[in-house]
Protein backbone atom coordinates (compact mmCIF):
# COMPACT_ATOMS: atom_id res chain seq x y z
CA UNK A 1 0.00 0.00 0.00
CA UNK A 2 1.10 3.52 -0.67
CA UNK A 3 2.37 5.74 2.13
CA UNK A 4 3.87 9.18 2.60
CA UNK A 5 6.36 10.22 5.26
CA UNK A 6 7.10 13.78 6.23
CA UNK A 7 9.94 13.43 8.72
CA UNK A 8 9.75 16.95 10.13
CA UNK A 9 6.73 17.80 12.27
CA UNK A 10 7.84 21.39 12.82
CA UNK A 11 10.36 23.56 10.99
CA UNK A 12 11.38 27.08 11.96
CA UNK A 13 12.96 29.33 9.35
CA UNK A 14 13.96 32.98 9.43
CA UNK A 15 12.20 35.29 7.02
CA UNK A 16 14.24 35.58 3.84
CA UNK A 17 16.03 32.28 4.38
CA UNK A 18 15.71 29.28 2.12
CA UNK A 19 13.36 26.40 2.86
CA UNK A 20 13.29 22.69 2.17
CA UNK A 21 10.50 20.42 3.38
CA UNK A 22 11.09 16.70 3.06
CA UNK A 23 8.71 14.11 1.70
CA UNK A 24 9.32 10.41 1.11
CA UNK A 25 6.77 8.14 -0.50
CA UNK A 26 6.15 4.46 -0.98
CA UNK A 27 4.35 3.49 -4.16
CA UNK A 28 4.74 0.58 -6.53
CA UNK A 29 4.47 2.35 -9.84
CA UNK A 30 5.37 5.81 -11.08
CA UNK A 31 3.73 8.08 -8.55
CA UNK A 32 1.59 11.13 -8.97
CA UNK A 33 2.75 13.47 -6.22
CA UNK A 34 1.32 16.64 -4.74
CA UNK A 35 2.12 19.34 -2.24
CA UNK A 36 -0.75 21.13 -0.55
CA UNK A 37 -0.64 24.08 1.84
CA UNK A 38 -3.10 24.80 4.63
CA UNK A 39 -3.11 28.28 6.12
CA UNK A 40 -4.54 28.61 9.64
CA UNK A 41 -8.29 28.02 9.64
CA UNK A 42 -8.35 27.40 5.90
CA UNK A 43 -8.80 24.50 3.55
CA UNK A 44 -6.04 22.93 1.50
CA UNK A 45 -4.63 24.68 -1.54
CA UNK A 46 -2.61 22.90 -4.21
CA UNK A 47 0.96 24.23 -4.47
CA UNK A 48 2.26 21.95 -7.20
CA UNK A 49 2.08 18.48 -8.65
CA UNK A 50 4.29 15.95 -10.39
CA UNK A 51 2.86 13.54 -12.92
CA UNK A 52 5.72 12.80 -15.31
CA UNK A 53 8.43 14.49 -17.35
CA UNK A 54 10.70 17.12 -15.89
CA UNK A 55 11.56 16.12 -12.34
CA UNK A 56 11.76 19.73 -11.16
CA UNK A 57 8.30 21.22 -11.01
CA UNK A 58 7.32 24.78 -10.38
CA UNK A 59 4.30 25.78 -8.35
CA UNK A 60 2.51 28.81 -7.06
CA UNK A 61 3.89 31.32 -4.55
CA UNK A 62 7.49 30.71 -5.66
CA UNK A 63 7.64 27.06 -4.55
CA UNK A 64 9.28 24.23 -6.44
CA UNK A 65 9.75 20.53 -5.82
CA UNK A 66 12.09 17.90 -7.17
CA UNK A 67 11.12 14.31 -7.79
CA UNK A 68 13.94 11.84 -7.15
CA UNK A 69 12.93 8.29 -7.97
CA UNK A 70 16.14 6.77 -6.58
CA UNK A 71 15.46 8.32 -3.19
CA UNK A 72 11.66 8.02 -3.31
CA UNK A 73 11.53 11.67 -2.43
CA UNK A 74 9.60 14.76 -3.47
CA UNK A 75 11.05 17.63 -1.45
CA UNK A 76 9.53 21.09 -1.50
CA UNK A 77 11.78 24.14 -1.72
CA UNK A 78 11.60 27.90 -1.73
CA UNK A 79 14.64 30.19 -2.09
CA UNK A 80 13.39 32.92 0.25
CA UNK A 81 10.45 32.54 2.61
CA UNK A 82 8.01 35.26 3.54
CA UNK A 83 6.07 35.57 6.78
CA UNK A 84 2.91 34.68 4.85
CA UNK A 85 4.37 31.22 4.15
CA UNK A 86 3.74 30.18 7.75
CA UNK A 87 1.31 27.29 7.39
CA UNK A 88 0.91 23.52 7.43
CA UNK A 89 2.31 21.71 4.41
CA UNK A 90 1.13 18.31 3.25
CA UNK A 91 2.71 15.96 0.77
CA UNK A 92 0.40 13.44 -0.89
CA UNK A 93 0.57 10.55 -3.33
CA UNK A 94 -2.25 9.60 -5.67
CA UNK A 95 -3.82 6.16 -5.88
CA UNK A 96 -6.70 4.78 -7.89
CA UNK A 97 -9.83 4.22 -5.84
CA UNK A 98 -12.52 1.71 -6.75
CA UNK A 99 -14.75 3.24 -9.38
CA UNK A 100 -11.99 5.38 -10.81
CA UNK A 101 -12.00 8.15 -8.22
CA UNK A 102 -8.80 9.89 -7.19
CA UNK A 103 -7.42 8.70 -3.90
CA UNK A 104 -4.89 10.77 -2.02
CA UNK A 105 -2.71 9.41 0.75
CA UNK A 106 -1.40 12.29 2.82
CA UNK A 107 1.63 12.66 4.99
CA UNK A 108 1.09 13.89 8.53
CA UNK A 109 2.15 17.39 7.62
CA UNK A 110 4.96 19.79 8.45
CA UNK A 111 4.19 22.92 10.42
CA UNK A 112 6.28 25.83 9.14
CA UNK A 113 7.07 28.68 11.50
CA UNK A 114 8.63 31.88 10.18
CA UNK A 115 10.84 33.90 12.50
CA UNK A 116 11.12 37.66 11.87
CA UNK B 1 -17.65 30.37 -8.81
CA UNK B 2 -17.73 29.49 -5.12
CA UNK B 3 -15.78 26.25 -5.63
CA UNK B 4 -16.35 23.84 -2.74
CA UNK B 5 -18.39 25.09 0.20
CA UNK B 6 -19.16 23.42 3.51
CA UNK B 7 -21.94 23.98 6.02
CA UNK B 8 -21.67 24.56 8.95
CA UNK B 9 -18.22 25.96 9.73
CA UNK B 10 -18.36 25.01 13.40
CA UNK B 11 -20.53 22.72 15.47
CA UNK B 12 -20.58 21.39 19.02
CA UNK B 13 -22.50 18.19 19.71
CA UNK B 14 -23.18 16.12 22.77
CA UNK B 15 -22.39 12.43 22.72
CA UNK B 16 -25.20 10.52 21.03
CA UNK B 17 -26.56 13.43 19.03
CA UNK B 18 -26.81 13.29 15.28
CA UNK B 19 -25.95 15.81 12.61
CA UNK B 20 -25.35 16.20 8.90
CA UNK B 21 -22.53 18.09 7.24
CA UNK B 22 -23.24 19.49 3.81
CA UNK B 23 -20.74 19.85 1.01
CA UNK B 24 -21.60 21.63 -2.22
CA UNK B 25 -19.53 22.18 -5.35
CA UNK B 26 -20.32 24.25 -8.43
CA UNK B 27 -17.59 22.90 -10.71
CA UNK B 28 -19.65 20.01 -12.11
CA UNK B 29 -17.17 17.53 -10.65
CA UNK B 30 -18.03 13.85 -10.77
CA UNK B 31 -16.02 12.76 -7.75
CA UNK B 32 -16.50 13.97 -4.20
CA UNK B 33 -14.75 13.05 -0.96
CA UNK B 34 -15.01 13.44 2.78
CA UNK B 35 -11.84 13.56 4.91
CA UNK B 36 -11.17 14.04 8.55
CA UNK B 37 -8.10 15.82 9.86
CA UNK B 38 -6.73 15.08 13.30
CA UNK B 39 -3.59 16.54 14.90
CA UNK B 40 -0.50 14.67 13.80
CA UNK B 41 -2.51 12.40 11.50
CA UNK B 42 -2.80 14.31 8.25
CA UNK B 43 -6.03 13.79 6.32
CA UNK B 44 -7.79 10.45 6.15
CA UNK B 45 -10.50 9.51 3.70
CA UNK B 46 -13.88 8.67 5.24
CA UNK B 47 -16.14 8.08 2.23
CA UNK B 48 -16.19 9.09 -1.39
CA UNK B 49 -18.53 9.16 -4.36
CA UNK B 50 -17.89 8.63 -8.05
CA UNK B 51 -21.21 10.04 -9.13
CA UNK B 52 -24.78 10.86 -8.25
CA UNK B 53 -26.37 8.03 -6.31
CA UNK B 54 -23.11 6.20 -5.61
CA UNK B 55 -20.93 6.10 -2.50
CA UNK B 56 -18.02 4.02 -1.28
CA UNK B 57 -16.02 3.52 1.90
CA UNK B 58 -12.64 5.06 2.42
CA UNK B 59 -10.00 4.42 5.05
CA UNK B 60 -12.01 5.35 8.18
CA UNK B 61 -15.75 4.91 7.41
CA UNK B 62 -17.03 3.58 10.75
CA UNK B 63 -19.59 5.79 12.48
CA UNK B 64 -20.37 7.81 9.35
CA UNK B 65 -22.90 7.60 6.54
CA UNK B 66 -23.01 9.55 3.30
CA UNK B 67 -25.42 10.34 0.52
CA UNK B 68 -25.07 11.83 -2.96
CA UNK B 69 -28.60 12.52 -4.11
CA UNK B 70 -27.53 15.40 -6.33
CA UNK B 71 -24.32 15.67 -8.30
CA UNK B 72 -23.34 18.93 -6.66
CA UNK B 73 -23.97 17.85 -3.06
CA UNK B 74 -22.33 15.29 -0.79
CA UNK B 75 -23.69 14.84 2.71
CA UNK B 76 -21.85 13.34 5.67
CA UNK B 77 -23.96 12.08 8.54
CA UNK B 78 -23.15 11.15 12.10
CA UNK B 79 -26.01 9.11 13.53
CA UNK B 80 -24.73 8.93 17.11
CA UNK B 81 -21.78 11.21 17.66
CA UNK B 82 -18.86 10.09 19.83
CA UNK B 83 -15.98 12.12 21.29
CA UNK B 84 -13.63 10.22 18.94
CA UNK B 85 -15.34 12.00 16.07
CA UNK B 86 -14.11 15.38 17.26
CA UNK B 87 -12.15 16.53 14.25
CA UNK B 88 -11.96 18.93 11.35
CA UNK B 89 -13.87 17.60 8.35
CA UNK B 90 -12.93 18.52 4.81
CA UNK B 91 -14.86 17.94 1.66
CA UNK B 92 -13.15 17.79 -1.73
CA UNK B 93 -14.11 17.23 -5.34
CA UNK B 94 -12.34 16.28 -8.55
CA UNK B 95 -13.03 15.66 -12.21
CA UNK B 96 -12.22 12.50 -14.15
CA UNK B 97 -9.16 12.93 -16.26
CA UNK B 98 -5.45 13.19 -16.18
CA UNK B 99 -5.02 16.06 -13.75
CA UNK B 100 -6.16 14.11 -10.64
CA UNK B 101 -6.36 17.31 -8.64
CA UNK B 102 -8.74 17.60 -5.72
CA UNK B 103 -10.27 20.92 -4.71
CA UNK B 104 -10.94 21.33 -1.02
CA UNK B 105 -13.57 23.16 0.96
CA UNK B 106 -12.74 25.34 3.98
CA UNK B 107 -13.56 22.67 6.55
CA UNK B 108 -16.00 22.08 9.40
CA UNK B 109 -14.69 22.02 12.94
CA UNK B 110 -16.75 19.54 14.97
CA UNK B 111 -16.48 19.04 18.71
CA UNK B 112 -18.28 16.19 20.42
CA UNK B 113 -18.56 16.55 24.19
mmCIF file with all atom_site columns, N, CA, C and O in Angstrom, chain A residues 12-20 78-86 112-116:
data_model
loop_
_atom_site.group_PDB
_atom_site.id
_atom_site.type_symbol
_atom_site.label_atom_id
_atom_site.label_alt_id
_atom_site.label_comp_id
_atom_site.label_asym_id
_atom_site.label_entity_id
_atom_site.label_seq_id
_atom_site.pdbx_PDB_ins_code
_atom_site.Cartn_x
_atom_site.Cartn_y
_atom_site.Cartn_z
_atom_site.occupancy
_atom_site.B_iso_or_equiv
_atom_site.pdbx_formal_charge
_atom_site.auth_seq_id
_atom_site.auth_comp_id
_atom_site.auth_asym_id
_atom_site.auth_atom_id
_atom_site.pdbx_PDB_model_num
ATOM 1  N N  . UNK A 1 12  ? 11.336 25.633 11.745 1.00 0.00 ? 12  UNK A N  1
ATOM 2  C CA . UNK A 1 12  ? 11.384 27.080 11.956 1.00 0.00 ? 12  UNK A CA 1
ATOM 3  C C  . UNK A 1 12  ? 12.452 27.666 11.048 1.00 0.00 ? 12  UNK A C  1
ATOM 4  O O  . UNK A 1 12  ? 13.595 27.194 11.037 1.00 0.00 ? 12  UNK A O  1
ATOM 5  N N  . UNK A 1 13  ? 12.068 28.693 10.304 1.00 0.00 ? 13  UNK A N  1
ATOM 6  C CA . UNK A 1 13  ? 12.962 29.329 9.345  1.00 0.00 ? 13  UNK A CA 1
ATOM 7  C C  . UNK A 1 13  ? 12.862 30.842 9.517  1.00 0.00 ? 13  UNK A C  1
ATOM 8  O O  . UNK A 1 13  ? 11.767 31.364 9.760  1.00 0.00 ? 13  UNK A O  1
ATOM 9  N N  . UNK A 1 14  ? 13.978 31.508 9.375  1.00 0.00 ? 14  UNK A N  1
ATOM 10 C CA . UNK A 1 14  ? 13.962 32.976 9.427  1.00 0.00 ? 14  UNK A CA 1
ATOM 11 C C  . UNK A 1 14  ? 13.438 33.544 8.121  1.00 0.00 ? 14  UNK A C  1
ATOM 12 O O  . UNK A 1 14  ? 13.684 32.982 7.039  1.00 0.00 ? 14  UNK A O  1
ATOM 13 N N  . UNK A 1 15  ? 12.722 34.646 8.217  1.00 0.00 ? 15  UNK A N  1
ATOM 14 C CA . UNK A 1 15  ? 12.200 35.293 7.017  1.00 0.00 ? 15  UNK A CA 1
ATOM 15 C C  . UNK A 1 15  ? 13.357 35.661 6.098  1.00 0.00 ? 15  UNK A C  1
ATOM 16 O O  . UNK A 1 15  ? 14.377 36.206 6.539  1.00 0.00 ? 15  UNK A O  1
ATOM 17 N N  . UNK A 1 16  ? 13.201 35.321 4.827  1.00 0.00 ? 16  UNK A N  1
ATOM 18 C CA . UNK A 1 16  ? 14.243 35.577 3.840  1.00 0.00 ? 16  UNK A CA 1
ATOM 19 C C  . UNK A 1 16  ? 15.184 34.411 3.624  1.00 0.00 ? 16  UNK A C  1
ATOM 20 O O  . UNK A 1 16  ? 15.926 34.378 2.640  1.00 0.00 ? 16  UNK A O  1
ATOM 21 N N  . UNK A 1 17  ? 15.169 33.451 4.525  1.00 0.00 ? 17  UNK A N  1
ATOM 22 C CA . UNK A 1 17  ? 16.031 32.280 4.381  1.00 0.00 ? 17  UNK A CA 1
ATOM 23 C C  . UNK A 1 17  ? 15.402 31.281 3.429  1.00 0.00 ? 17  UNK A C  1
ATOM 24 O O  . UNK A 1 17  ? 14.208 31.359 3.094  1.00 0.00 ? 17  UNK A O  1
ATOM 25 N N  . UNK A 1 18  ? 16.218 30.318 3.006  1.00 0.00 ? 18  UNK A N  1
ATOM 26 C CA . UNK A 1 18  ? 15.705 29.281 2.119  1.00 0.00 ? 18  UNK A CA 1
ATOM 27 C C  . UNK A 1 18  ? 15.011 28.189 2.924  1.00 0.00 ? 18  UNK A C  1
ATOM 28 O O  . UNK A 1 18  ? 15.217 28.044 4.128  1.00 0.00 ? 18  UNK A O  1
ATOM 29 N N  . UNK A 1 19  ? 14.183 27.408 2.208  1.00 0.00 ? 19  UNK A N  1
ATOM 30 C CA . UNK A 1 19  ? 13.363 26.398 2.863  1.00 0.00 ? 19  UNK A CA 1
ATOM 31 C C  . UNK A 1 19  ? 13.420 25.100 2.077  1.00 0.00 ? 19  UNK A C  1
ATOM 32 O O  . UNK A 1 19  ? 13.399 25.100 0.839  1.00 0.00 ? 19  UNK A O  1
ATOM 33 N N  . UNK A 1 20  ? 13.495 23.990 2.796  1.00 0.00 ? 20  UNK A N  1
ATOM 34 C CA . UNK A 1 20  ? 13.294 22.691 2.172  1.00 0.00 ? 20  UNK A CA 1
ATOM 35 C C  . UNK A 1 20  ? 12.480 21.818 3.111  1.00 0.00 ? 20  UNK A C  1
ATOM 36 O O  . UNK A 1 20  ? 12.865 21.604 4.260  1.00 0.00 ? 20  UNK A O  1
ATOM 37 N N  . UNK A 1 78  ? 11.857 26.502 -1.388 1.00 0.00 ? 78  UNK A N  1
ATOM 38 C CA . UNK A 1 78  ? 11.604 27.901 -1.730 1.00 0.00 ? 78  UNK A CA 1
ATOM 39 C C  . UNK A 1 78  ? 12.875 28.674 -1.400 1.00 0.00 ? 78  UNK A C  1
ATOM 40 O O  . UNK A 1 78  ? 13.435 28.513 -0.312 1.00 0.00 ? 78  UNK A O  1
ATOM 41 N N  . UNK A 1 79  ? 13.359 29.519 -2.310 1.00 0.00 ? 79  UNK A N  1
ATOM 42 C CA . UNK A 1 79  ? 14.640 30.190 -2.089 1.00 0.00 ? 79  UNK A CA 1
ATOM 43 C C  . UNK A 1 79  ? 14.616 31.202 -0.945 1.00 0.00 ? 79  UNK A C  1
ATOM 44 O O  . UNK A 1 79  ? 15.613 31.376 -0.258 1.00 0.00 ? 79  UNK A O  1
ATOM 45 N N  . UNK A 1 80  ? 13.475 31.867 -0.755 1.00 0.00 ? 80  UNK A N  1
ATOM 46 C CA . UNK A 1 80  ? 13.395 32.919 0.249  1.00 0.00 ? 80  UNK A CA 1
ATOM 47 C C  . UNK A 1 80  ? 11.970 32.972 0.788  1.00 0.00 ? 80  UNK A C  1
ATOM 48 O O  . UNK A 1 80  ? 11.038 33.335 0.070  1.00 0.00 ? 80  UNK A O  1
ATOM 49 N N  . UNK A 1 81  ? 11.805 32.627 2.056  1.00 0.00 ? 81  UNK A N  1
ATOM 50 C CA . UNK A 1 81  ? 10.452 32.543 2.611  1.00 0.00 ? 81  UNK A CA 1
ATOM 51 C C  . UNK A 1 81  ? 9.982  33.914 3.096  1.00 0.00 ? 81  UNK A C  1
ATOM 52 O O  . UNK A 1 81  ? 10.764 34.770 3.495  1.00 0.00 ? 81  UNK A O  1
ATOM 53 N N  . UNK A 1 82  ? 8.677  34.049 3.076  1.00 0.00 ? 82  UNK A N  1
ATOM 54 C CA . UNK A 1 82  ? 8.009  35.260 3.536  1.00 0.00 ? 82  UNK A CA 1
ATOM 55 C C  . UNK A 1 82  ? 7.163  34.902 4.740  1.00 0.00 ? 82  UNK A C  1
ATOM 56 O O  . UNK A 1 82  ? 6.772  33.735 4.904  1.00 0.00 ? 82  UNK A O  1
ATOM 57 N N  . UNK A 1 83  ? 6.853  35.868 5.577  1.00 0.00 ? 83  UNK A N  1
ATOM 58 C CA . UNK A 1 83  ? 6.072  35.569 6.777  1.00 0.00 ? 83  UNK A CA 1
ATOM 59 C C  . UNK A 1 83  ? 4.742  34.918 6.418  1.00 0.00 ? 83  UNK A C  1
ATOM 60 O O  . UNK A 1 83  ? 4.217  34.096 7.174  1.00 0.00 ? 83  UNK A O  1
ATOM 61 N N  . UNK A 1 84  ? 4.207  35.250 5.254  1.00 0.00 ? 84  UNK A N  1
ATOM 62 C CA . UNK A 1 84  ? 2.915  34.682 4.852  1.00 0.00 ? 84  UNK A CA 1
ATOM 63 C C  . UNK A 1 84  ? 3.008  33.197 4.490  1.00 0.00 ? 84  UNK A C  1
ATOM 64 O O  . UNK A 1 84  ? 1.987  32.559 4.260  1.00 0.00 ? 84  UNK A O  1
ATOM 65 N N  . UNK A 1 85  ? 4.216  32.655 4.439  1.00 0.00 ? 85  UNK A N  1
ATOM 66 C CA . UNK A 1 85  ? 4.375  31.224 4.146  1.00 0.00 ? 85  UNK A CA 1
ATOM 67 C C  . UNK A 1 85  ? 4.147  30.353 5.367  1.00 0.00 ? 85  UNK A C  1
ATOM 68 O O  . UNK A 1 85  ? 4.099  29.118 5.252  1.00 0.00 ? 85  UNK A O  1
ATOM 69 N N  . UNK A 1 86  ? 4.016  30.950 6.544  1.00 0.00 ? 86  UNK A N  1
ATOM 70 C CA . UNK A 1 86  ? 3.742  30.179 7.750  1.00 0.00 ? 86  UNK A CA 1
ATOM 71 C C  . UNK A 1 86  ? 2.426  29.429 7.593  1.00 0.00 ? 86  UNK A C  1
ATOM 72 O O  . UNK A 1 86  ? 1.373  30.042 7.374  1.00 0.00 ? 86  UNK A O  1
ATOM 73 N N  . UNK A 1 112 ? 5.205  24.873 9.415  1.00 0.00 ? 112 UNK A N  1
ATOM 74 C CA . UNK A 1 112 ? 6.275  25.831 9.139  1.00 0.00 ? 112 UNK A CA 1
ATOM 75 C C  . UNK A 1 112 ? 6.062  27.105 9.945  1.00 0.00 ? 112 UNK A C  1
ATOM 76 O O  . UNK A 1 112 ? 5.001  27.740 9.848  1.00 0.00 ? 112 UNK A O  1
ATOM 77 N N  . UNK A 1 113 ? 7.078  27.452 10.713 1.00 0.00 ? 113 UNK A N  1
ATOM 78 C CA . UNK A 1 113 ? 7.068  28.677 11.502 1.00 0.00 ? 113 UNK A CA 1
ATOM 79 C C  . UNK A 1 113 ? 8.106  29.620 10.914 1.00 0.00 ? 113 UNK A C  1
ATOM 80 O O  . UNK A 1 113 ? 9.243  29.210 10.641 1.00 0.00 ? 113 UNK A O  1
ATOM 81 N N  . UNK A 1 114 ? 7.720  30.884 10.734 1.00 0.00 ? 114 UNK A N  1
ATOM 82 C CA . UNK A 1 114 ? 8.629  31.876 10.177 1.00 0.00 ? 114 UNK A CA 1
ATOM 83 C C  . UNK A 1 114 ? 9.023  32.862 11.280 1.00 0.00 ? 114 UNK A C  1
ATOM 84 O O  . UNK A 1 114 ? 8.165  33.495 11.899 1.00 0.00 ? 114 UNK A O  1
ATOM 85 N N  . UNK A 1 115 ? 10.323 32.944 11.513 1.00 0.00 ? 115 UNK A N  1
ATOM 86 C CA . UNK A 1 115 ? 10.843 33.902 12.497 1.00 0.00 ? 115 UNK A CA 1
ATOM 87 C C  . UNK A 1 115 ? 11.153 35.229 11.816 1.00 0.00 ? 115 UNK A C  1
ATOM 88 O O  . UNK A 1 115 ? 11.690 35.245 10.716 1.00 0.00 ? 115 UNK A O  1
ATOM 89 N N  . UNK A 1 116 ? 10.820 36.352 12.481 1.00 0.00 ? 116 UNK A N  1
ATOM 90 C CA . UNK A 1 116 ? 11.116 37.663 11.871 1.00 0.00 ? 116 UNK A CA 1
ATOM 91 C C  . UNK A 1 116 ? 12.616 37.911 11.808 1.00 0.00 ? 116 UNK A C  1
ATOM 92 O O  . UNK A 1 116 ? 13.405 37.303 12.505 1.00 0.00 ? 116 UNK A O  1
#
